[in-house]
Structure formats: C-alpha cells, structure tokens
Coordinates of C-alpha atoms in Angstrom, one line a residue:
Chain A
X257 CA 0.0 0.0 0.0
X258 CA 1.0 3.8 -1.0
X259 CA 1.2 5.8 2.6
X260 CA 2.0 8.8 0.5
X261 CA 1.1 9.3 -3.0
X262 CA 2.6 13.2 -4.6
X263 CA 1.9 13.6 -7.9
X264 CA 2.9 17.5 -9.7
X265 CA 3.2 19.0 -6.0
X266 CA 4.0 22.4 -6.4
X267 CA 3.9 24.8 -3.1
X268 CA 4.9 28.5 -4.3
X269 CA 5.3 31.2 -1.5
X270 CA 5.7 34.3 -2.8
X271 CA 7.6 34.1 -6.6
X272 CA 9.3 31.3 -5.2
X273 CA 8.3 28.0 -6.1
X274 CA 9.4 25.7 -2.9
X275 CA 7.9 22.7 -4.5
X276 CA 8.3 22.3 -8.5
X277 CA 5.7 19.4 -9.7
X278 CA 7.1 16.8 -7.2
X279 CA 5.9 13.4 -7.8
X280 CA 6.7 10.3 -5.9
X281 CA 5.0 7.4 -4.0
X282 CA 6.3 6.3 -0.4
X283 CA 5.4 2.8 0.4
X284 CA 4.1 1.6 3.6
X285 CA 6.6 0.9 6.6
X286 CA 9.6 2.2 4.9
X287 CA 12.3 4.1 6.2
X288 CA 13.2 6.9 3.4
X289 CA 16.0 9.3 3.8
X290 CA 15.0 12.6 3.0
X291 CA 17.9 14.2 1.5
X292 CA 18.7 17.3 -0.1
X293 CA 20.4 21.1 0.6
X294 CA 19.6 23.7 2.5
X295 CA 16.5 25.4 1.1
X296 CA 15.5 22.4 -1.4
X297 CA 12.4 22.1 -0.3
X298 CA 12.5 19.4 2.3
X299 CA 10.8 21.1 5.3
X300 CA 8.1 22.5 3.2
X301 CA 7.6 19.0 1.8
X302 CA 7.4 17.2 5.0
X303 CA 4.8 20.3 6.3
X304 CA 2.6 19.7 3.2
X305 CA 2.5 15.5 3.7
X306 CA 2.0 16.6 7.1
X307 CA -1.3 18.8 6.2
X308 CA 0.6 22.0 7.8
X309 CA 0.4 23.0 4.7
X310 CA -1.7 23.4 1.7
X311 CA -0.3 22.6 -1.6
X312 CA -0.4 25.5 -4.7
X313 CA -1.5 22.9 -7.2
X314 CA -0.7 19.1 -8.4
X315 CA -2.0 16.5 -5.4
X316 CA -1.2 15.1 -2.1
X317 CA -2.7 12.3 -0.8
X318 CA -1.8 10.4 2.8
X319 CA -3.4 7.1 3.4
X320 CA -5.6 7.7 0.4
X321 CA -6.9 11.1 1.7
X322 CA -5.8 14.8 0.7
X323 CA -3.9 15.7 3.7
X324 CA -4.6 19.4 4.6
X325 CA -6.8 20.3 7.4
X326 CA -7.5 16.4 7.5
X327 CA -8.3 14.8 10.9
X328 CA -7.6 11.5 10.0
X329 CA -4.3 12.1 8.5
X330 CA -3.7 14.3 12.0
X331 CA -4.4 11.3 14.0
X332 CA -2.1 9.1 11.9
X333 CA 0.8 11.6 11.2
X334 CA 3.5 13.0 13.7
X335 CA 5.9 15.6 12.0
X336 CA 8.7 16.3 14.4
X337 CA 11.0 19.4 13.6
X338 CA 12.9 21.9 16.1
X339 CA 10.2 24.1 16.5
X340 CA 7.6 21.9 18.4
X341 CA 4.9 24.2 19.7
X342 CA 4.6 22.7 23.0
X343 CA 2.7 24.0 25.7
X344 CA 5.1 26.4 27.9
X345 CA 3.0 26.2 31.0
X346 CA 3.4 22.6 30.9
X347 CA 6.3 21.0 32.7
X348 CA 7.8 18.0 30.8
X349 CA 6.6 15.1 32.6
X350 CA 2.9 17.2 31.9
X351 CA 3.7 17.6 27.9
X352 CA 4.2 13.4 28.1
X353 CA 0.7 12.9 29.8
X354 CA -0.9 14.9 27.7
X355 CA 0.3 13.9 24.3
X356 CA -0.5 10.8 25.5
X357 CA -4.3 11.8 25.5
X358 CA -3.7 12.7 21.7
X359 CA -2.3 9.4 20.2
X360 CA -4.0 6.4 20.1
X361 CA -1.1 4.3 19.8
X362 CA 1.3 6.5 22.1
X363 CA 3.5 4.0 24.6
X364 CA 3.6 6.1 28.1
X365 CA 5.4 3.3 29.7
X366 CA 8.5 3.3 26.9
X367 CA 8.0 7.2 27.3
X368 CA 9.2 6.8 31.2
X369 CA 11.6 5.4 30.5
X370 CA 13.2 6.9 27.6
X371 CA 12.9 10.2 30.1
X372 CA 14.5 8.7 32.6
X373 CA 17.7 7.0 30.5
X374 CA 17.7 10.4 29.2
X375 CA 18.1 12.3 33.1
X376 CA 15.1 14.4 32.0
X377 CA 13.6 16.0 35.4
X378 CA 9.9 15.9 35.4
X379 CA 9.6 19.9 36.7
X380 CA 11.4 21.0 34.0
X381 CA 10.0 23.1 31.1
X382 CA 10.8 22.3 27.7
X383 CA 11.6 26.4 26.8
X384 CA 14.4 26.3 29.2
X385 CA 16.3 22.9 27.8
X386 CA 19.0 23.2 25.4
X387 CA 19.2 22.6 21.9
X388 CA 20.7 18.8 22.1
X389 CA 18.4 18.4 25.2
X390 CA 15.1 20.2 22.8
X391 CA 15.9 17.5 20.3
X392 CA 15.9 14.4 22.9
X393 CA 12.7 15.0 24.3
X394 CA 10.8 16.1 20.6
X395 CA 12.5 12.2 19.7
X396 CA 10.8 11.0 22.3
X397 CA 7.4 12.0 21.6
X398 CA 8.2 11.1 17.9
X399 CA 8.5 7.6 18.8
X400 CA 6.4 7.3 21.5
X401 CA 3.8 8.3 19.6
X402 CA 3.6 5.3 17.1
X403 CA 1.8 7.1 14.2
X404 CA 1.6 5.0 11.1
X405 CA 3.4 8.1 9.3
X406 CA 6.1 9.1 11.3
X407 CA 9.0 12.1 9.9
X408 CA 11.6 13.8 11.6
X409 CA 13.1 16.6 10.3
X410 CA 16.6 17.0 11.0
X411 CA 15.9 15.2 14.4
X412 CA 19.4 14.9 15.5
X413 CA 19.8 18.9 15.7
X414 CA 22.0 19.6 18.7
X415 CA 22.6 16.2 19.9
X416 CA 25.8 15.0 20.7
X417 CA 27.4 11.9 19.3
X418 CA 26.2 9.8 21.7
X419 CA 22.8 10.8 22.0
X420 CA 22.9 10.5 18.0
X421 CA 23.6 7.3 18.3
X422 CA 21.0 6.4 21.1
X423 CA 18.5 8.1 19.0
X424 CA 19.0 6.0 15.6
X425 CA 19.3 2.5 17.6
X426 CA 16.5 3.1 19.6
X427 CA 14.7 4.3 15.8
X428 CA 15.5 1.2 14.8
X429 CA 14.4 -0.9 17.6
X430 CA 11.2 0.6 18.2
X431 CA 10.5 0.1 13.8
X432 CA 11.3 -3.5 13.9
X433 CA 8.9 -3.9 17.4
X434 CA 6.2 -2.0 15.2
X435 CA 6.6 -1.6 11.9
X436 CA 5.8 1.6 10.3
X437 CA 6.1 4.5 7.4
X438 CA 9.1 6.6 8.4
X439 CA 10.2 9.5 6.7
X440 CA 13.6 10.7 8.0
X441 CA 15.4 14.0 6.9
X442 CA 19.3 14.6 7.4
X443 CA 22.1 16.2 6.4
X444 CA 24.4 13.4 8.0
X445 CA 23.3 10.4 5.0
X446 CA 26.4 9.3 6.1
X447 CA 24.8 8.4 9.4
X448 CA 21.6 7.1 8.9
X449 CA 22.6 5.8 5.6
X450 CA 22.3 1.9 6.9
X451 CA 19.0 2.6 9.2
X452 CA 17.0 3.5 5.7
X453 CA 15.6 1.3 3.3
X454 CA 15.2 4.1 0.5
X455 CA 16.6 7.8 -0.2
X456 CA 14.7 10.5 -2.0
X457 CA 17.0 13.0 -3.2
X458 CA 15.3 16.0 -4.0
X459 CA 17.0 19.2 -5.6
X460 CA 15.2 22.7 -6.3
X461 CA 12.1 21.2 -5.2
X462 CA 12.1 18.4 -7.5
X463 CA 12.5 14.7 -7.2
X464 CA 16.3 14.1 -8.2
X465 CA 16.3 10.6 -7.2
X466 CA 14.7 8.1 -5.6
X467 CA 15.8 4.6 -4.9
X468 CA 16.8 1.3 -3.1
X469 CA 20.0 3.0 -1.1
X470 CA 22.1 -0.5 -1.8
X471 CA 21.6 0.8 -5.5
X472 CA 22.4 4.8 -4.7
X473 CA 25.9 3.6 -3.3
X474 CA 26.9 2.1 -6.6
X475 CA 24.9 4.6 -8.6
X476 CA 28.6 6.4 -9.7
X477 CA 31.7 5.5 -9.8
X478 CA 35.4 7.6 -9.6
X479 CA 37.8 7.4 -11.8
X480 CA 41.6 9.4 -11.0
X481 CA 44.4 9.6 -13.4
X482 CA 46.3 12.1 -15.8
X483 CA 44.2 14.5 -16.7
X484 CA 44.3 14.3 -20.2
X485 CA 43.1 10.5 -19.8
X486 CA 40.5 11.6 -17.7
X487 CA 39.2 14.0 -20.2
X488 CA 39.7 12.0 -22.9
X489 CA 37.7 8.9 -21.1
X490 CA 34.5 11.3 -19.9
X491 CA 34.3 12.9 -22.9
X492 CA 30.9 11.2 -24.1
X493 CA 30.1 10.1 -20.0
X494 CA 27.7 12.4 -17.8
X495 CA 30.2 14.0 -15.6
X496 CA 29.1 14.9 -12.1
X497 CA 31.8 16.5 -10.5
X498 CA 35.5 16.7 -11.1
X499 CA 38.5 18.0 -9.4
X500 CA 42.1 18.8 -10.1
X501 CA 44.4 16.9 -7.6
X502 CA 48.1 17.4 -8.0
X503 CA 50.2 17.8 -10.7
X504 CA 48.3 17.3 -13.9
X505 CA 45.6 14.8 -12.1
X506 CA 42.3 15.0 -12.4
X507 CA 39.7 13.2 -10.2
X508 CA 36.1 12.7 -11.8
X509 CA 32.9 11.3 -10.8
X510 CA 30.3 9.4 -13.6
X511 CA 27.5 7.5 -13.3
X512 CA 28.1 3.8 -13.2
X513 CA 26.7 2.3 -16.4
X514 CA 30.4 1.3 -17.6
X515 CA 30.9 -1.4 -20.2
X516 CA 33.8 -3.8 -20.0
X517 CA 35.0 -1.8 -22.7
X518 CA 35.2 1.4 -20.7
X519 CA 37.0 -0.8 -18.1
X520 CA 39.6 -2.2 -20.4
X521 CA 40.0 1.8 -21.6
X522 CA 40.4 3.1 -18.0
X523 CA 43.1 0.1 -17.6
X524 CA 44.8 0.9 -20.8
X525 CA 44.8 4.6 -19.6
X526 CA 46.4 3.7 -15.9
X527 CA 43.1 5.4 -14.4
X528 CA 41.9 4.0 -11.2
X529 CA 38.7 3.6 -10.8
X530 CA 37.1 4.0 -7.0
X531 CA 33.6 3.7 -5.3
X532 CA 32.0 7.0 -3.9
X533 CA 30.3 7.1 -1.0
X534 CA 26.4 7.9 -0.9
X535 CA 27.0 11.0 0.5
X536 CA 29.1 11.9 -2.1
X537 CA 26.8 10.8 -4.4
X538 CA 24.4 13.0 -3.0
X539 CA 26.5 15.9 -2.4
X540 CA 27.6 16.0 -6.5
X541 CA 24.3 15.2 -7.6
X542 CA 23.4 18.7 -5.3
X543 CA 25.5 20.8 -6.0
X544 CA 25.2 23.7 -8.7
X545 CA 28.7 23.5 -10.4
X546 CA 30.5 20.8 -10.9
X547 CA 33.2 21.8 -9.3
X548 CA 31.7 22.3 -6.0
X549 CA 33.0 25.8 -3.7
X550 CA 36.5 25.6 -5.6
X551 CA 34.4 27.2 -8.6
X552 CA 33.6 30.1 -6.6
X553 CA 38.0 30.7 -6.0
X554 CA 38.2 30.2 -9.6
X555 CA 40.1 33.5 -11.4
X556 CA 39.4 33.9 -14.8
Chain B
X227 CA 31.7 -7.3 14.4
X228 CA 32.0 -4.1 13.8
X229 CA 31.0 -3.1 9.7
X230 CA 32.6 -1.1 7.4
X231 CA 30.9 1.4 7.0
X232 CA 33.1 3.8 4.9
X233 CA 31.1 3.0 2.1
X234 CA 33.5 0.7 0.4
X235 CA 31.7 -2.4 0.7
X236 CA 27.9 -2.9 0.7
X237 CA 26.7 -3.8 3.6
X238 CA 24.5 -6.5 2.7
X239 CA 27.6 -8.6 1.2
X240 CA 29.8 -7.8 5.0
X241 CA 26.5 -9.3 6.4
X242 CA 26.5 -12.2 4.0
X243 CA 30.2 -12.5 4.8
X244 CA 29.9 -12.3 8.5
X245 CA 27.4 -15.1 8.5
X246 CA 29.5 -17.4 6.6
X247 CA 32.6 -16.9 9.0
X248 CA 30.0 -18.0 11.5
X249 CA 28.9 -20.8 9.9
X250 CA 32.8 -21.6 9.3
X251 CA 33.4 -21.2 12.4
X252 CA 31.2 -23.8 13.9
X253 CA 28.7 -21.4 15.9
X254 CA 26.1 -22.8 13.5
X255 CA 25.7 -26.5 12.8
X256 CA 23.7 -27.7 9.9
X257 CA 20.5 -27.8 10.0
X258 CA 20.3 -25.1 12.2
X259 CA 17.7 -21.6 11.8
X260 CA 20.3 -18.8 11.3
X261 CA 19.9 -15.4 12.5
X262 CA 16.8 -13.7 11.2
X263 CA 16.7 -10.5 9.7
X264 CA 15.4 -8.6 12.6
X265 CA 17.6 -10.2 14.6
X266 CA 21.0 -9.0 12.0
X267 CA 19.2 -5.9 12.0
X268 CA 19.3 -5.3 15.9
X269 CA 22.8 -6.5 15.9
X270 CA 24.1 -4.6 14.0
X271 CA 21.9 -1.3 13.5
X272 CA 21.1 -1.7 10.1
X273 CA 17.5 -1.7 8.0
X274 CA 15.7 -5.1 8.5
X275 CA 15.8 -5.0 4.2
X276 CA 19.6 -5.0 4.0
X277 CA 20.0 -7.5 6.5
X278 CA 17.7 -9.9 4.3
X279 CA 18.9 -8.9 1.1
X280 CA 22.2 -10.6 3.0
X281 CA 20.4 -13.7 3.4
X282 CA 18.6 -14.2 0.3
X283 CA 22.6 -14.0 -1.2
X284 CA 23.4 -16.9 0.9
X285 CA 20.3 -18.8 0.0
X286 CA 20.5 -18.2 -4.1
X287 CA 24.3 -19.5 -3.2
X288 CA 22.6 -22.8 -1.2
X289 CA 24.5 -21.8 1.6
X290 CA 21.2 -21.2 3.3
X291 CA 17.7 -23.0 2.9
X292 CA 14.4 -21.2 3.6
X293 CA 11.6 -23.0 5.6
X294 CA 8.7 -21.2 5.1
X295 CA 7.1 -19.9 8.2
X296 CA 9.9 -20.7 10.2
X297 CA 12.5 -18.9 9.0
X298 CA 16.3 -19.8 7.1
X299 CA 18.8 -22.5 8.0
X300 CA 22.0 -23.2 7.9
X301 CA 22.6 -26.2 4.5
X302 CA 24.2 -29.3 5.6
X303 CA 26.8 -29.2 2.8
X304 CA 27.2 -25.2 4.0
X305 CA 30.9 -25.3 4.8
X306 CA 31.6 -26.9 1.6
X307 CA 30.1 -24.2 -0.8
X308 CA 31.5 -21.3 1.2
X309 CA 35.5 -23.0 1.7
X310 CA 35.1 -23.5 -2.3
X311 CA 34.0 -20.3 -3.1
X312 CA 36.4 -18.4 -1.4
X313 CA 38.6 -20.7 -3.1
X314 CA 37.7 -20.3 -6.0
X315 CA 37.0 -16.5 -6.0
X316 CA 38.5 -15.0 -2.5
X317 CA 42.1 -16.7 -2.6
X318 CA 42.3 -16.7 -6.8
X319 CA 42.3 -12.9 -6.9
X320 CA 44.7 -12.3 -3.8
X321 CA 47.0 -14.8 -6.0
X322 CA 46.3 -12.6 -8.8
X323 CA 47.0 -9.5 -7.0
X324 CA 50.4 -11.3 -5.5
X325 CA 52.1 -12.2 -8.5
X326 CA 51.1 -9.3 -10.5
X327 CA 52.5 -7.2 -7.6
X328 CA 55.6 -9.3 -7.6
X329 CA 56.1 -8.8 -11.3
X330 CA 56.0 -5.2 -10.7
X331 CA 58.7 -5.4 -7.9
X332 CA 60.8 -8.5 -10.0
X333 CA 60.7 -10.7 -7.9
X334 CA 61.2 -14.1 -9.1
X335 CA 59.0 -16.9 -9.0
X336 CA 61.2 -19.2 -6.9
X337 CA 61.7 -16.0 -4.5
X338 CA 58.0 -15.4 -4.4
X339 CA 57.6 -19.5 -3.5
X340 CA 59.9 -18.9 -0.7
X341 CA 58.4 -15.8 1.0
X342 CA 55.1 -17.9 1.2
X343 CA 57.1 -21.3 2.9
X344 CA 58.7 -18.8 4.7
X345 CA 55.5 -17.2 6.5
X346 CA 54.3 -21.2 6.3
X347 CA 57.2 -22.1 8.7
X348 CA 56.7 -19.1 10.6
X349 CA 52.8 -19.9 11.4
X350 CA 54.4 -23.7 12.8
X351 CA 57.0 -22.3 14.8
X352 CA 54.0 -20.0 16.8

C-alpha cells in the first residue's frame, strides 16, 4: 500500500516555487531518507504531507486522503522538527501525559523510560532545555507516539554523538517492534545511511532521485588519473563532479553504467577507478557546479 | 563485528560474509535456523531490508535453505560451498593481485615461493 502518493506538487510562497511538480509514491513501513540542501524544499515537503500545509497545485494524498486540514491524517501523522509548539505552561513530565491523551497508539510506559535513561527532570520546562536536550525530548514524543506516518526533520539537531547514536538504535528498535512508514530527513546520510531502506533525493524542489539505497551507493563511480586521460575517457560520459588533484591529475565522478570496454579503456589509460560514497553521491548530484566551492575561488 | 561502514563495501555482502565466517566457524551447525533479519538488523543497527537482502545472497548461493514460516537455516553441505567459493573467487584474486605485484617489484618466482614457505614455517614455529 502507497502511505503517500505526490503527484505535480507544487507549493509557491511568494515568486518562489518551494515545490516544483514533485511526484513520488512512499510505500508503507519504509524508512526513506529525505535528502537534499539547504532550502530544497524538504521542510516545506514534510509540512505539506504533514497537512501543515496546503499545496499550490498538483495533489497530495496520505493514506488515500488529501492531507490538509484532514483529521484522520492528523491522528495518523507526527511531524517532528525543532520548533515543536509545546505548551510552555506545561512542565515535561505534563507535555508526556498529555500527548498521550492525543495518540491512540502513544507507549507512556517506553515514554518513562526513555525520560528517565535520558536524566530528563519531570519539573522541568521544555523552553528552558538546550538545543541537544530540545531534540531528545521532541524524539521522544516522535516515537512514542507510534503514528503509522512518522517524519523527523533533522531530528538529531543539537545532539551529541552519543545521544545521536542512542536516537538512531532506539529508531530502529522501536521500527522492527512495530513496523511503520518513516520518513527521515538529514544532512548526516552518512549516518543514517544503513537505518534506511530508501533515499529521495530532492534538488530545487524536484524529485532528483529516488531509490533502493544499496543501488544509490553504486549509482557512480570515480575514476583518477592524468588529466588528459581523464578527459579523454568522460568525454561522451555524464560527468558529475570533477577535481584537479596534484600535478596534472584530475579526479572525476560518472555515473556507473560502464561497459567492459570502458573498463579495459580506463586500464589501458592507468586510471583508477574507486567507489563513492552515498553521501558523495548526494553531495555532486546537489551541488550547482560541478566543481563544488572551488568554482567560486576560480580567477578567470 | 563491527561493519565497514566507509562506504566501500555494501553492507548486505559484510552481512553475507559475517554469516558465513559463522557458519565456518562452527557457531552454526547444519540444520540449524540462522539469525533472522530482525535479529542482523538489531545487531548490527542496520534496516531489517539490507540484512535480508544478505540472506537471500546466501540462500541463491545454497549456503542457506528457507523453511517457510519458520525462518532460514544453515545447508548441511554449508561449509563446503562457502570454503570452495572463497577458493575459488576469495584466494584466486589475492594470487592474482600477488604475483602481478611481484612482477612489478621483479621478484622471481622461486623468491616469491619462498616468501610464502617462509611465512608457512613461521605460522608452525607459533
């Protein structure tokens, strides 16, 4: 079953268009990767599935249903990002008991306890927490709550490396206990690269890619050698990014459709040939030049 | 274990690879139901769907057998298919990679024969 279906989702605010005729389909109790730049689009995305938002044109639709002002996608849907609106009369142990009242699903008992592993005191307010601290308690509620559509935006904002670490495990744990749709956004792929299941790359407010993430880490491959070899084995090949290293070297990055005769070429031609990271991946496919910030240095 | 996670490998085929170093090793008999995939997935923090795509390898490759309902096990003739592959594949390409490196450096073939008697000899006298 289709937990979200997009198809020509535009959102424009303004002249800008946030959203540029999106289209994609999220199946049920997946973990997808939401990946992109700053300012691509993602938050306004996740608002929009989250019926935060309403969309300018094309269509949205969340467990079958149009998602803005939608109860039953409310009930079903928890968006978490770093500007919760939570109540700041409320102490914390208070904001647990009564988002409890709001989720069918929500587990008080794994609440407590995640709480207390986390030395959260119950007379505390959530306004006077700090950032890392902010982002443990808002994971919390994310996961306590259960919703069949689950998304965290950049949940990890402020948390230090072992909390980080805490947060994905305990992701993961809770997932396989109770399977459900999970839509994660990050700028650290390289983190929560073996937690997902899919990545949706999404660039200018458009779907860039979107894929298996076993198949986005050999989606390109490297290739270093002189740079006049380089050049002269890219020339017909969709170059992604390239880089001068060193005397007369050149490092490039194409997609990884190679024949065995491009292999036998890159041999002949003493290039080696190396695997790029998803992040990588992500970070050329991105990027607005294809030569990344070193462009910007560049004197004419 | 701890995986690679650089990026180098895929970490469905260190999964496949870690199970069969278990299986080598004796921690799972034939016959016997294998880690599932929620359970790899636990271990080692990774999505329940990588960890199976890491069985399914081993099963297309015999290594495993699936018993629907109840989960994957480990082949009686197990051992045998994974100490032949690696043969075959693992051990032929570090040969490869050996004597093409020791044609780079000239070294002879009888000198090349030696160094590995010599690291034999070494491993006996441990």
């Amino acid at each position: 079953m289709n937990v979200i279906e997009c198809r020509g989702l535009t959102k424009v605010y303004g002249k800008t268009k946030a959203l540029n005729h999106l289209s994609f389909t999220i199946e049920e109790n997946k973990i997808t990767g939401l990946i992109g730049r700053n300012g691509s689009g993602k938050t306004t995305l996740l608002k929009t599935i989250a019926g935060y938002l309403r969309e300018t044109s094309g269509e949205i639709k969340v467990f079958s249903e149009k998602s803005f002002n939608n109860l039953m996608v409310s009930a079903n849907v928890i968006y978490i990002n770093d500007q919760m609106n939570f109540p700041t009369a409320l102490t914390l142990r208070e904001v647990l008991n009564v988002s409890a009242m709001f989720y069918e699903k929500w587990d008080h008992e794994l609440a407590n306890r995640l709480f207390d592993y986390f030395s959260f005191q119950s007379t505390h307010y959530y306004n006077d927490l700090s950032k890392g601290m902010k982002s443990t308690f808002n994971m919390i509620v994310g996961l306590c709550a259960r919703c069949a559509l689950t998304m965290f935006d950049e949940p990890t904002t402020g948390m230090d490396a072992a909390v980080r670490k805490d947060f994905y495990r305990a992701l993961l744990k809770d997932y396989i206990a109770y399977p459900r749709t999970i839509l994660l956004s990050s700028h650290h792929l390289e983190e929560i690269e073996d937690l997902l299941e899919d990545i949706l790359l999404i660039k200018e407010g458009r779907e860039h890619l979107h894929m298996p993430i076993g198949e986005l880490k050999e989606w390109a491959i490297g290739i270093q050698g002189l740079s006049e070899n380089v050049e002269e084995w890219t020339r017909n090949k969709e170059v992604i990014y390239s880089k001068d290293i060193g005397v007369n070297r050149t490092y490039a990055v194409v997609k990884n459709n190679l024949s065995e005769a491009d292999h036998q070429k890159a041999k002949a031609a003493d290039l080696a040939l190396t695997q790029v990271t998803s992040s990588d991946v992500c970070v050329y496919l991105t990027s607005k030049t294809k030569g990344g910030i070193d462009d910007v240095f560049i004197k004419d | 274990m701890i995986l690679n996670m650089d990026g180098s490998k895929p970490i469905y085929l260190q999964i496949g690879e870690w199970l069969e170093r278990e299986i080598l090793n004796g921690n799972f008999g034939s016959d016997q139901k294998i880690y599932s995939q929620y359970q790899l997935a636990e271990l080692f923090t990774i999505n329940p769907a990588t960890a199976a795509k890491g069985l399914t390898l081993l099963a297309e490759e015999n290594i495993l057998y699936k018993k629907r309902g109840l989960g994957m096990f480990v082949s009686p003739n197990a051992k045998e298919i994974i100490i032949n592959k690696r043969k075959n594949q693992t051990l032929k390409k570090l040969v490869i990679e050996i004597v093409m490196e020791s044609e780079r450096l000239d070294v002879s073939k009888e000198e090349l024969i030696q160094m590995i008697n010599d690291v034999k000899t070494g491993e006996a006298g441990e």
